[in-house]
Every structure is written in C-alpha cells, then in structure tokens.
C-alpha cells in the first residue's frame, strides 16, 4: 500500500506540475514566440483537450487490459509528452505537444485514484486516494516556485517532468493488479487472494473482504451485458451516482481554482502588478493549496466528505465576492495589494480545503463496480471539459466583462456548488465500496438515506 501511495503521489505531482508550470512559463513563451491572448489560451488549453481524450480512452484500456498495465502505458506517455513539449519549435508545436502530455494527465486522473481505492482497505481509503490530491498541490507549488525564479528556461522546466514520470514507471512495475478487476474480469479469486494477503496487515480477515468482492462480481456476471460498462451507465439506479460524480467534477473547476492557478500572474500583471510580485503571489497561493491538501488528508475520514465541503464552500464564495468588489470599485491596484492578496489566499484556503478534495475522491468510490471504469471516465472527462472551457474563455470574458465581474460569476458558481452538495451528495465516509453500491441498487442514495443507515 505504501508503494501504491507513492505511485499515486507521483501521478498527482505530475498532474499539478504539468498543469501549473504553464502559469509562469507563459510569460517566457509569449516573449519567445511573440504570441497574443488567443494563442496563450490555446497553449494552456492543449493539455486539457488531451486530458479529455485520455480520460475517455483509458477507461476502455482499464477494462480490457487492467488498471496496472494501463498505468504503465500512462507513465510512458508522461515521459514522451514532457520531452516533446520541451523540444517544441514553435507555439503551434507546443500546443500540440501539450495535447499528448494531457492524454497522460487525463488517463492518470481516471485510472490512478480508482486503482488505489480498489487496493485500499476501507478505513484508510480516503487518505490513500487523497495522496493523489495532496501531490497535485505539491506539483503546483513546485511549478510556481520554478516559474517565480525566472532563471530556469521554460523548456527545461517542462522537460524536467520526465524524471518523476520515470520513477512512477519503476514504482508501478512493483505493484499488483487490482483484486476487484481480477475477479470481475477473469474470475481469478486465487490471484486476488494473493494480492489482498500482500496488501493487508497480519491478522486481517482477507476471506471476508474476498467474499464480499466475489459476491458482488457474481451478481455482475448474472446481469445482462447491457448493464455493464458504458452501456450500463444508462441504468436508472446508476444515474444518481453519475449525477453526483459529474456534478462535483464540474463544480471543482467552476469554483474558480483553475482560473487562479493558470492565470493569476497574467491577471495581476495586466492590472499593473510587477511580474516578480505576481509570481511571488502565485507561489503563496500554491503553498496554501498544498497546506490545505495536507490538512484535508488527515481530517477527511474524520470530519466527513459532505460535511467538510458544506463548511468550506461558503468561505470560497465570499472571498471571490470580496475580490470582485475590489476590482469593480476601482481598488484592484498595487495600492490595495494586502486586500487583494488576502482575498486570493482566503479563496485558496477554503476551496482547496473543501471542494477540491472531493473531485477525485468521490469518483474513486461512488460508482458501482460493473460500470466503475466507464463512470470514472465520464466524470474525469466532465472535469477536464469544464476546465478546457474555462481556460479557453477566461481571458476573453475578462476583456468583455471586466476582472471584478468575472470573479463574481465564479463566486455564484460556488453558491450553486454548495446547493448541489447539500441536495445531492450523500456522506460516503466510513462506507465500503460494496455498501455504497448496495444503497444505489436499493434506490436509497439521497443524503438522508445514508444518515439513517
């Protein structure tokens, strides 16, 4: 399980670094290639388009070839994508190379959290899956620090991601296949037992967990093929999980986090901030993100997924409303740096410590086994598609409406996110994957149904 956590962490690190490095790199890239806002948006969005494709394709690879071999393929694409970006001859070549890199990012977000959740014991499942989320924060911090130094060429900064990708590949070679996939796809109960015995501590009741998995797999075998995989997503009893998963995925992006990560230096410099100050603020935001990931890692299984989200989202909304007000009233200048930075840091505190924790965690545990790979693929594609839309339109929206008004729009998305979680998302903390699936089958997937049982 330690090695699985390490692989999960490296994949999250690559996600955070590869998406975050473009924030500071865009300042160098625009000078080298002499590009405007439209090409900047295209370069930033290239990785997101690739992520949408990767999340959808890797779902089918997971089902056919297994989680383990799919992750090995993703590692190889991470290495190739990083090096291709570093050697890009022009802006168009860089944008295309980032599509390849994005394939690995999207594939990792679809596959790795699901893989770790299927390996992990129930008691620490949330914390192990959140190693992925925590590492995203670490990757963002590293990316912002590298960008803030301004001494490292953007080519070196982007190409350096090939090193952790190689380490991830070596680590994954030591890991087993998911026991749930072994039973569901091949009926390999004997091999699944060997995997669980290696993963669980001495004295753990492997037979009970194995019987639960095997029983659920037997139910899947007895169902029609139309109820499994992609076709199974049309089943009414699966729909509530898909709605919650995709809704959370969309709101993690609509909350404004990627707007801040990708474009904070650009927004600040466009409004009169020196480039060095803007990059330092970006580093501070990355540090807060990482700290809140660490806090979330330790408290999510104690406080609860739903409760933590409902507590933190209002703070993020208020921070964006206040930040928007500063710009709308003409106070978004260097003279009001403490207030602007305070609002940005407050937003990152509440957003990273709440809603952002749920994006990959819910997807890894909310979907039934028979459709899990397809459902997590749809959820991942929803997240990346929303991210792509935001990245392609943000600078245009700012030009059309103004910085302050755009902050208010994203504040309203946080209000909508709170209402969605309150109405739709049940409390999954302390539930086994099989228990969550049984609630779906019994048509008892509302928040109050989980509170009763």
Tab-separated table of C-alpha atoms in Angstrom:
chain	number	residue	atom	x	y	z
A	1	UNK	CA	0.000	0.000	0.000
A	2	UNK	CA	2.940	2.334	0.624
A	3	UNK	CA	4.182	1.815	-2.928
A	4	UNK	CA	0.657	2.354	-4.272
A	5	UNK	CA	0.508	5.621	-2.341
A	6	UNK	CA	3.892	6.647	-3.781
A	7	UNK	CA	2.780	5.940	-7.359
A	8	UNK	CA	-0.455	7.806	-6.709
A	9	UNK	CA	1.513	10.718	-5.299
A	10	UNK	CA	3.876	10.897	-8.275
A	11	UNK	CA	0.973	10.844	-10.744
A	12	UNK	CA	-0.691	13.655	-8.790
A	13	UNK	CA	2.617	15.533	-8.692
A	14	UNK	CA	2.864	15.287	-12.477
A	15	UNK	CA	-0.720	16.476	-12.860
A	16	UNK	CA	-0.121	19.501	-10.632
A	17	UNK	CA	3.265	20.307	-12.122
A	18	UNK	CA	2.368	19.851	-15.788
A	19	UNK	CA	-0.784	21.947	-15.490
A	20	UNK	CA	0.697	24.528	-13.118
A	21	UNK	CA	4.029	25.145	-14.860
A	22	UNK	CA	2.308	26.905	-17.747
A	23	UNK	CA	1.287	29.763	-15.436
A	24	UNK	CA	4.786	31.186	-15.115
A	25	UNK	CA	6.077	29.697	-18.381
A	26	UNK	CA	3.531	31.639	-20.433
A	27	UNK	CA	5.369	34.856	-19.602
A	28	UNK	CA	8.571	33.452	-21.187
A	29	UNK	CA	6.761	31.669	-24.016
A	30	UNK	CA	4.909	34.809	-25.100
A	31	UNK	CA	8.203	36.685	-25.342
A	32	UNK	CA	9.948	33.914	-27.310
A	33	UNK	CA	7.146	33.159	-29.758
A	34	UNK	CA	5.539	36.659	-29.798
A	35	UNK	CA	2.004	35.400	-29.217
A	36	UNK	CA	-1.212	37.096	-28.091
A	37	UNK	CA	-4.056	36.138	-25.745
A	38	UNK	CA	-5.690	33.676	-28.141
A	39	UNK	CA	-2.540	31.568	-28.573
A	40	UNK	CA	-1.845	31.791	-24.838
A	41	UNK	CA	-5.282	30.297	-24.175
A	42	UNK	CA	-4.646	27.630	-26.830
A	43	UNK	CA	-1.311	26.575	-25.313
A	44	UNK	CA	-2.775	26.481	-21.812
A	45	UNK	CA	-5.796	24.530	-23.049
A	46	UNK	CA	-3.840	21.960	-25.100
A	47	UNK	CA	-3.156	19.825	-22.053
A	48	UNK	CA	-6.849	19.923	-21.157
A	49	UNK	CA	-8.006	18.730	-24.579
A	50	UNK	CA	-5.557	15.842	-24.277
A	51	UNK	CA	-6.868	15.120	-20.784
A	52	UNK	CA	-10.433	14.757	-22.056
A	53	UNK	CA	-9.257	12.281	-24.701
A	54	UNK	CA	-7.028	10.405	-22.246
A	55	UNK	CA	-9.739	10.027	-19.623
A	56	UNK	CA	-12.144	8.511	-22.156
A	57	UNK	CA	-9.647	6.227	-23.907
A	58	UNK	CA	-8.035	4.932	-20.716
A	59	UNK	CA	-11.407	3.810	-19.410
A	60	UNK	CA	-11.624	1.191	-22.146
A	61	UNK	CA	-7.973	0.247	-21.678
A	62	UNK	CA	-8.603	-0.277	-17.947
A	63	UNK	CA	-11.472	-2.628	-18.635
A	64	UNK	CA	-9.692	-4.652	-21.291
A	65	UNK	CA	-6.087	-4.764	-20.103
A	66	UNK	CA	-6.414	-3.963	-16.399
A	67	UNK	CA	-5.592	-0.978	-14.203
A	68	UNK	CA	-1.937	-1.962	-13.742
A	69	UNK	CA	-0.940	-2.175	-17.405
A	70	UNK	CA	-2.895	0.951	-18.258
A	71	UNK	CA	-0.936	2.929	-15.669
A	72	UNK	CA	2.328	1.613	-17.145
A	73	UNK	CA	1.254	2.981	-20.537
A	74	UNK	CA	0.357	6.327	-18.960
A	75	UNK	CA	3.834	6.560	-17.434
A	76	UNK	CA	5.423	6.120	-20.855
A	77	UNK	CA	3.226	8.831	-22.365
A	78	UNK	CA	4.109	11.178	-19.483
A	79	UNK	CA	7.780	10.796	-20.379
A	80	UNK	CA	7.237	11.238	-24.124
A	81	UNK	CA	4.905	14.207	-23.655
A	82	UNK	CA	7.254	16.088	-21.353
A	83	UNK	CA	10.204	15.721	-23.698
A	84	UNK	CA	8.141	16.628	-26.774
A	85	UNK	CA	6.946	19.843	-25.122
A	86	UNK	CA	10.487	20.797	-24.168
A	87	UNK	CA	11.646	20.435	-27.796
A	88	UNK	CA	8.694	22.232	-29.438
A	89	UNK	CA	9.971	24.511	-32.267
A	90	UNK	CA	7.060	26.975	-32.186
A	91	UNK	CA	3.818	27.874	-30.436
A	92	UNK	CA	1.681	25.527	-32.532
A	93	UNK	CA	4.091	22.650	-31.924
A	94	UNK	CA	3.989	23.349	-28.183
A	95	UNK	CA	0.190	23.363	-28.144
A	96	UNK	CA	0.092	20.004	-29.950
A	97	UNK	CA	2.748	18.508	-27.672
A	98	UNK	CA	0.692	19.553	-24.648
A	99	UNK	CA	-2.239	17.593	-26.080
A	100	UNK	CA	-0.043	14.455	-25.915
A	101	UNK	CA	1.025	15.312	-22.369
A	102	UNK	CA	-2.592	15.946	-21.488
A	103	UNK	CA	-3.507	12.418	-22.595
A	104	UNK	CA	-1.311	11.109	-19.772
A	105	UNK	CA	-2.720	13.613	-17.281
A	106	UNK	CA	-6.304	12.674	-18.122
A	107	UNK	CA	-5.543	8.980	-18.142
A	108	UNK	CA	-3.892	9.234	-14.734
A	109	UNK	CA	-6.804	11.099	-13.188
A	110	UNK	CA	-9.228	8.492	-14.481
A	111	UNK	CA	-7.179	5.428	-13.559
A	112	UNK	CA	-4.939	6.044	-10.557
A	113	UNK	CA	-7.492	7.102	-7.883
A	114	UNK	CA	-9.778	4.231	-8.903
A	115	UNK	CA	-6.857	1.786	-8.778
A	116	UNK	CA	-5.750	2.927	-5.331
A	117	UNK	CA	-9.337	2.855	-4.000
A	118	UNK	CA	-9.684	-0.747	-5.190
A	119	UNK	CA	-6.452	-1.728	-3.437
A	120	UNK	CA	-7.046	0.153	-0.173
A	121	UNK	CA	-8.785	-1.078	2.995
A	122	UNK	CA	-11.942	0.861	3.865
A	123	UNK	CA	-10.540	2.555	6.988
A	124	UNK	CA	-7.807	4.454	5.149
A	125	UNK	CA	-9.259	4.571	1.632
A	126	UNK	CA	-9.970	8.296	1.771
A	127	UNK	CA	-6.480	9.195	2.956
A	128	UNK	CA	-4.745	6.973	0.403
A	129	UNK	CA	-6.771	8.308	-2.515
A	130	UNK	CA	-6.121	11.835	-1.298
A	131	UNK	CA	-2.381	11.218	-1.575
A	132	UNK	CA	-3.098	11.841	-5.241
A	133	UNK	CA	-4.846	15.123	-4.437
A	134	UNK	CA	-2.129	16.135	-1.978
A	135	UNK	CA	0.560	15.559	-4.574
A	136	UNK	CA	-1.317	17.787	-7.021
A	137	UNK	CA	-0.774	20.587	-4.520
A	138	UNK	CA	2.913	19.728	-4.231
A	139	UNK	CA	3.229	19.763	-8.011
A	140	UNK	CA	1.585	23.176	-8.215
A	141	UNK	CA	3.913	24.582	-5.546
A	142	UNK	CA	6.996	23.257	-7.330
A	143	UNK	CA	5.724	24.654	-10.625
A	144	UNK	CA	5.071	28.115	-9.180
A	145	UNK	CA	8.463	28.203	-7.440
A	146	UNK	CA	10.219	27.236	-10.681
A	147	UNK	CA	8.253	29.881	-12.546
A	148	UNK	CA	8.966	32.549	-9.945
A	149	UNK	CA	12.741	32.082	-10.148
A	150	UNK	CA	12.669	33.306	-13.784
A	151	UNK	CA	16.170	31.802	-14.098
A	152	UNK	CA	15.045	28.434	-15.458
A	153	UNK	CA	14.180	28.194	-19.136
A	154	UNK	CA	10.597	27.137	-19.752
A	155	UNK	CA	11.907	24.260	-21.896
A	156	UNK	CA	13.957	22.852	-19.025
A	157	UNK	CA	11.111	23.428	-16.579
A	158	UNK	CA	8.597	21.485	-18.687
A	159	UNK	CA	11.014	18.737	-19.775
A	160	UNK	CA	12.089	18.043	-16.185
A	161	UNK	CA	8.743	16.321	-15.580
A	162	UNK	CA	10.116	13.287	-17.432
A	163	UNK	CA	12.197	12.381	-14.348
A	164	UNK	CA	9.325	11.762	-11.877
A	165	UNK	CA	7.422	10.049	-14.708
A	166	UNK	CA	10.278	7.544	-14.991
A	167	UNK	CA	10.209	6.984	-11.214
A	168	UNK	CA	6.463	6.407	-11.398
A	169	UNK	CA	7.022	3.783	-14.093
A	170	UNK	CA	9.592	1.953	-11.955
A	171	UNK	CA	7.305	2.052	-8.917
A	172	UNK	CA	4.287	0.761	-10.803
A	173	UNK	CA	6.284	-2.238	-12.050
A	174	UNK	CA	6.382	-3.451	-8.428
A	175	UNK	CA	2.621	-3.236	-7.891
A	176	UNK	CA	-0.057	-5.906	-8.472
A	177	UNK	CA	-3.246	-5.778	-10.496
A	178	UNK	CA	-6.467	-4.669	-8.751
A	179	UNK	CA	-8.053	-7.674	-6.969
A	180	UNK	CA	-11.505	-6.408	-7.911
A	181	UNK	CA	-10.594	-6.326	-11.610
A	182	UNK	CA	-9.047	-9.794	-11.388
A	183	UNK	CA	-12.276	-11.243	-10.040
A	184	UNK	CA	-14.695	-9.256	-12.154
A	185	UNK	CA	-12.968	-9.754	-15.500
A	186	UNK	CA	-11.301	-13.144	-15.145
A	187	UNK	CA	-12.710	-14.846	-12.045
A	188	UNK	CA	-9.165	-15.068	-10.658
A	189	UNK	CA	-10.153	-15.477	-6.999
A	190	UNK	CA	-6.899	-17.259	-6.200
A	191	UNK	CA	-4.783	-14.449	-7.607
A	192	UNK	CA	-6.982	-11.824	-5.925
A	193	UNK	CA	-6.437	-13.581	-2.584
A	194	UNK	CA	-2.653	-13.440	-3.059
A	195	UNK	CA	-2.877	-9.710	-3.776
A	196	UNK	CA	-5.035	-8.988	-0.725
A	197	UNK	CA	-2.796	-11.046	1.557
A	198	UNK	CA	0.175	-8.931	0.464
A	199	UNK	CA	-1.730	-5.673	0.886
A	200	UNK	CA	-3.409	-6.310	4.243
A	201	UNK	CA	-1.731	-6.457	7.686
A	202	UNK	CA	-1.226	-9.718	9.535
A	203	UNK	CA	-4.419	-10.955	11.150
A	204	UNK	CA	-6.685	-9.130	8.726
A	205	UNK	CA	-9.783	-11.098	7.639
A	206	UNK	CA	-8.978	-11.421	3.952
A	207	UNK	CA	-11.700	-14.039	3.447
A	208	UNK	CA	-14.475	-11.650	4.452
A	209	UNK	CA	-13.325	-8.954	2.021
A	210	UNK	CA	-12.739	-11.503	-0.719
A	211	UNK	CA	-16.225	-12.990	-0.231
A	212	UNK	CA	-17.783	-9.534	-0.454
A	213	UNK	CA	-15.934	-8.757	-3.695
A	214	UNK	CA	-16.636	-12.190	-5.171
A	215	UNK	CA	-20.313	-11.969	-4.239
A	216	UNK	CA	-20.648	-8.630	-5.967
A	217	UNK	CA	-18.751	-9.930	-9.001
A	218	UNK	CA	-21.144	-12.921	-9.172
A	219	UNK	CA	-24.056	-10.520	-9.256
A	220	UNK	CA	-22.396	-8.708	-12.156
A	221	UNK	CA	-21.956	-11.989	-14.069
A	222	UNK	CA	-25.639	-12.771	-13.629
A	223	UNK	CA	-26.664	-9.431	-15.102
A	224	UNK	CA	-27.095	-8.774	-18.779
A	225	UNK	CA	-24.076	-7.346	-20.623
A	226	UNK	CA	-26.171	-4.262	-21.381
A	227	UNK	CA	-25.975	-3.426	-17.682
A	228	UNK	CA	-22.179	-3.411	-17.580
A	229	UNK	CA	-19.523	-0.998	-18.847
A	230	UNK	CA	-20.544	2.000	-20.935
A	231	UNK	CA	-23.996	0.622	-21.716
A	232	UNK	CA	-24.610	0.132	-18.027
A	233	UNK	CA	-24.417	3.882	-17.425
A	234	UNK	CA	-27.946	4.166	-18.841
A	235	UNK	CA	-29.426	2.178	-15.948
A	236	UNK	CA	-31.695	4.287	-13.699
A	237	UNK	CA	-30.136	3.005	-10.479
A	238	UNK	CA	-26.639	4.066	-11.619
A	239	UNK	CA	-27.748	7.573	-12.598
A	240	UNK	CA	-27.697	9.170	-9.088
A	241	UNK	CA	-24.004	8.306	-8.637
A	242	UNK	CA	-23.169	9.588	-12.108
A	243	UNK	CA	-25.003	12.857	-11.449
A	244	UNK	CA	-23.189	13.396	-8.150
A	245	UNK	CA	-19.795	12.429	-9.573
A	246	UNK	CA	-20.046	14.584	-12.684
A	247	UNK	CA	-21.619	17.466	-10.771
A	248	UNK	CA	-18.801	17.531	-8.232
A	249	UNK	CA	-16.238	17.271	-11.046
A	250	UNK	CA	-17.723	20.250	-12.881
A	251	UNK	CA	-18.018	22.403	-9.771
A	252	UNK	CA	-14.419	21.784	-8.716
A	253	UNK	CA	-13.457	23.690	-11.880
A	254	UNK	CA	-16.314	26.206	-11.966
A	255	UNK	CA	-15.385	27.197	-8.418
A	256	UNK	CA	-12.510	29.223	-9.889
A	257	UNK	CA	-9.486	27.188	-8.853
A	258	UNK	CA	-8.052	26.782	-12.342
A	259	UNK	CA	-8.671	30.442	-13.110
A	260	UNK	CA	-6.387	31.276	-10.194
A	261	UNK	CA	-3.759	28.597	-10.894
A	262	UNK	CA	-3.411	29.194	-14.640
A	263	UNK	CA	-3.933	32.914	-14.964
A	264	UNK	CA	-3.202	34.628	-11.628
A	265	UNK	CA	0.180	36.039	-12.824
A	266	UNK	CA	-1.350	37.135	-16.144
A	267	UNK	CA	-4.337	38.814	-14.475
A	268	UNK	CA	-2.156	40.610	-11.934
A	269	UNK	CA	0.444	41.820	-14.439
A	270	UNK	CA	-2.303	43.024	-16.781
A	271	UNK	CA	-3.602	45.151	-13.915
A	272	UNK	CA	-0.328	46.884	-13.100
A	273	UNK	CA	1.468	44.406	-10.827
A	274	UNK	CA	5.206	43.884	-11.463
A	275	UNK	CA	5.933	40.443	-12.890
A	276	UNK	CA	8.116	39.428	-9.927
A	277	UNK	CA	5.349	40.321	-7.432
A	278	UNK	CA	2.744	38.433	-9.453
A	279	UNK	CA	4.905	35.308	-9.499
A	280	UNK	CA	5.549	35.515	-5.751
A	281	UNK	CA	1.820	35.744	-5.119
A	282	UNK	CA	1.371	32.672	-7.316
A	283	UNK	CA	3.867	30.779	-5.134
A	284	UNK	CA	1.980	31.792	-1.976
A	285	UNK	CA	-1.257	30.507	-3.492
A	286	UNK	CA	0.401	27.201	-4.332
A	287	UNK	CA	1.709	26.833	-0.784
A	288	UNK	CA	-1.749	27.434	0.696
A	289	UNK	CA	-3.172	24.857	-1.714
A	290	UNK	CA	-0.610	22.295	-0.570
A	291	UNK	CA	-1.113	23.021	3.135
A	292	UNK	CA	-4.876	22.575	2.807
A	293	UNK	CA	-4.351	19.314	0.935
A	294	UNK	CA	-2.295	18.074	3.893
A	295	UNK	CA	-4.963	19.179	6.355
A	296	UNK	CA	-7.654	17.553	4.260
A	297	UNK	CA	-5.669	14.333	4.062
A	298	UNK	CA	-5.785	13.971	7.841
A	299	UNK	CA	-9.341	15.118	8.563
A	300	UNK	CA	-11.470	13.938	5.648
A	301	UNK	CA	-12.091	10.469	7.116
A	302	UNK	CA	-12.900	12.041	10.497
A	303	UNK	CA	-14.991	15.074	9.596
A	304	UNK	CA	-16.678	13.500	6.566
A	305	UNK	CA	-16.653	14.316	2.884
A	306	UNK	CA	-20.049	16.017	2.711
A	307	UNK	CA	-19.757	17.943	5.954
A	308	UNK	CA	-16.302	19.302	5.171
A	309	UNK	CA	-17.446	20.515	1.754
A	310	UNK	CA	-20.513	22.266	3.122
A	311	UNK	CA	-18.396	24.039	5.741
A	312	UNK	CA	-15.703	25.297	3.359
A	313	UNK	CA	-17.529	26.315	0.165
A	314	UNK	CA	-19.228	29.443	1.620
A	315	UNK	CA	-15.820	30.871	2.558
A	316	UNK	CA	-14.609	30.452	-1.035
A	317	UNK	CA	-17.711	32.203	-2.377
A	318	UNK	CA	-17.353	35.164	-0.004
A	319	UNK	CA	-13.663	35.529	-0.896
A	320	UNK	CA	-14.465	35.828	-4.606
A	321	UNK	CA	-17.320	38.258	-3.960
A	322	UNK	CA	-14.938	40.452	-1.953
A	323	UNK	CA	-12.191	40.177	-4.570
A	324	UNK	CA	-14.609	41.122	-7.324
A	325	UNK	CA	-15.802	44.118	-5.333
A	326	UNK	CA	-12.235	45.442	-5.080
A	327	UNK	CA	-11.871	45.449	-8.861
A	328	UNK	CA	-15.376	46.725	-9.635
A	329	UNK	CA	-14.925	49.692	-7.297
A	330	UNK	CA	-11.531	50.573	-8.792
A	331	UNK	CA	-9.431	49.261	-5.902
A	332	UNK	CA	-7.752	46.432	-7.812
A	333	UNK	CA	-4.415	48.242	-7.925
A	334	UNK	CA	-0.988	47.989	-6.279
A	335	UNK	CA	-2.182	50.338	-3.548
A	336	UNK	CA	-4.540	47.605	-2.316
A	337	UNK	CA	-2.150	44.678	-2.562
A	338	UNK	CA	-2.795	43.405	1.007
A	339	UNK	CA	-6.550	43.222	0.421
A	340	UNK	CA	-6.181	41.548	-2.994
A	341	UNK	CA	-3.656	39.012	-1.750
A	342	UNK	CA	-5.766	38.370	1.351
A	343	UNK	CA	-8.832	37.574	-0.769
A	344	UNK	CA	-6.821	35.302	-3.079
A	345	UNK	CA	-5.271	33.397	-0.161
A	346	UNK	CA	-8.636	33.107	1.615
A	347	UNK	CA	-10.211	31.687	-1.519
A	348	UNK	CA	-7.432	29.139	-1.887
A	349	UNK	CA	-7.747	28.182	1.794
A	350	UNK	CA	-11.473	27.437	1.612
A	351	UNK	CA	-11.539	25.973	-1.893
A	352	UNK	CA	-8.536	23.669	-1.586
A	353	UNK	CA	-9.611	22.527	1.872
A	354	UNK	CA	-13.130	21.650	0.788
A	355	UNK	CA	-14.492	21.202	-2.708
A	356	UNK	CA	-11.143	20.379	-4.356
A	357	UNK	CA	-10.688	17.375	-2.091
A	358	UNK	CA	-13.839	15.774	-3.459
A	359	UNK	CA	-13.174	15.810	-7.214
A	360	UNK	CA	-11.105	12.626	-7.462
A	361	UNK	CA	-12.107	11.074	-4.132
A	362	UNK	CA	-15.817	10.774	-4.915
A	363	UNK	CA	-15.118	9.424	-8.379
A	364	UNK	CA	-12.954	6.651	-6.975
A	365	UNK	CA	-15.594	5.325	-4.572
A	366	UNK	CA	-19.102	6.369	-5.624
A	367	UNK	CA	-19.603	4.297	-8.794
A	368	UNK	CA	-20.691	0.622	-8.973
A	369	UNK	CA	-18.061	-1.958	-9.871
A	370	UNK	CA	-19.743	-3.048	-13.125
A	371	UNK	CA	-19.562	0.484	-14.564
A	372	UNK	CA	-16.775	1.956	-12.437
A	373	UNK	CA	-14.206	2.383	-15.173
A	374	UNK	CA	-16.715	3.926	-17.608
A	375	UNK	CA	-18.253	6.136	-14.934
A	376	UNK	CA	-14.936	7.463	-13.660
A	377	UNK	CA	-14.015	8.130	-17.263
A	378	UNK	CA	-17.148	10.222	-17.792
A	379	UNK	CA	-16.523	12.047	-14.520
A	380	UNK	CA	-12.905	12.754	-15.425
A	381	UNK	CA	-13.907	13.911	-18.919
A	382	UNK	CA	-16.514	16.208	-17.360
A	383	UNK	CA	-13.882	17.779	-15.141
A	384	UNK	CA	-11.389	18.272	-17.951
A	385	UNK	CA	-14.025	19.534	-20.393
A	386	UNK	CA	-15.150	22.127	-17.860
A	387	UNK	CA	-11.522	23.062	-17.257
A	388	UNK	CA	-10.964	23.342	-21.022
A	389	UNK	CA	-13.980	25.626	-21.425
A	390	UNK	CA	-12.778	27.887	-18.615
A	391	UNK	CA	-9.216	28.060	-19.920
A	392	UNK	CA	-10.321	28.904	-23.476
A	393	UNK	CA	-12.736	31.622	-22.402
A	394	UNK	CA	-11.349	33.258	-19.267
A	395	UNK	CA	-9.183	35.979	-20.800
A	396	UNK	CA	-11.938	36.700	-23.340
A	397	UNK	CA	-14.502	37.000	-20.528
A	398	UNK	CA	-12.255	39.386	-18.640
A	399	UNK	CA	-11.919	41.551	-21.749
A	400	UNK	CA	-15.694	41.545	-22.247
A	401	UNK	CA	-16.983	41.938	-18.671
A	402	UNK	CA	-14.031	43.056	-16.536
A	403	UNK	CA	-11.963	41.282	-13.898
A	404	UNK	CA	-14.279	42.035	-10.978
A	405	UNK	CA	-17.407	40.864	-12.735
A	406	UNK	CA	-15.739	37.584	-13.715
A	407	UNK	CA	-14.789	36.974	-10.072
A	408	UNK	CA	-18.453	37.496	-9.156
A	409	UNK	CA	-19.552	34.961	-11.779
A	410	UNK	CA	-17.284	32.347	-10.250
A	411	UNK	CA	-18.490	33.271	-6.781
A	412	UNK	CA	-22.035	32.435	-7.921
A	413	UNK	CA	-20.782	29.065	-9.170
A	414	UNK	CA	-19.607	28.382	-5.598
A	415	UNK	CA	-23.086	29.151	-4.304
A	416	UNK	CA	-24.506	26.699	-6.840
A	417	UNK	CA	-21.905	24.108	-5.772
A	418	UNK	CA	-22.986	24.376	-2.119
A	419	UNK	CA	-26.639	23.848	-3.067
A	420	UNK	CA	-25.714	20.870	-5.221
A	421	UNK	CA	-23.723	19.160	-2.455
A	422	UNK	CA	-26.461	19.852	0.110
A	423	UNK	CA	-29.191	18.399	-2.112
A	424	UNK	CA	-27.400	15.543	-3.888
A	425	UNK	CA	-24.183	14.331	-2.263
A	426	UNK	CA	-24.531	11.663	0.463
A	427	UNK	CA	-21.957	11.133	3.200
A	428	UNK	CA	-19.674	8.350	1.979
A	429	UNK	CA	-17.211	8.389	4.870
A	430	UNK	CA	-16.939	5.035	6.641
A	431	UNK	CA	-18.738	3.130	3.881
A	432	UNK	CA	-17.262	0.231	1.931
A	433	UNK	CA	-17.423	0.370	-1.856
A	434	UNK	CA	-19.867	-2.519	-1.795
A	435	UNK	CA	-22.108	-0.792	0.788
A	436	UNK	CA	-22.246	2.352	-1.364
A	437	UNK	CA	-23.243	0.221	-4.358
A	438	UNK	CA	-25.983	-1.505	-2.364
A	439	UNK	CA	-27.506	1.866	-1.496
A	440	UNK	CA	-27.648	2.644	-5.206
A	441	UNK	CA	-29.358	-0.658	-6.001
A	442	UNK	CA	-31.890	-0.110	-3.211
A	443	UNK	CA	-32.666	3.361	-4.649
A	444	UNK	CA	-31.531	4.918	-1.364
A	445	UNK	CA	-28.822	7.319	-2.458
A	446	UNK	CA	-30.090	10.598	-1.046
A	447	UNK	CA	-28.164	12.262	1.808
A	448	UNK	CA	-30.895	11.425	4.319
A	449	UNK	CA	-30.831	7.739	3.346
A	450	UNK	CA	-27.167	7.469	4.387
A	451	UNK	CA	-27.848	9.336	7.627
A	452	UNK	CA	-30.425	6.725	8.647
A	453	UNK	CA	-28.390	3.569	7.947
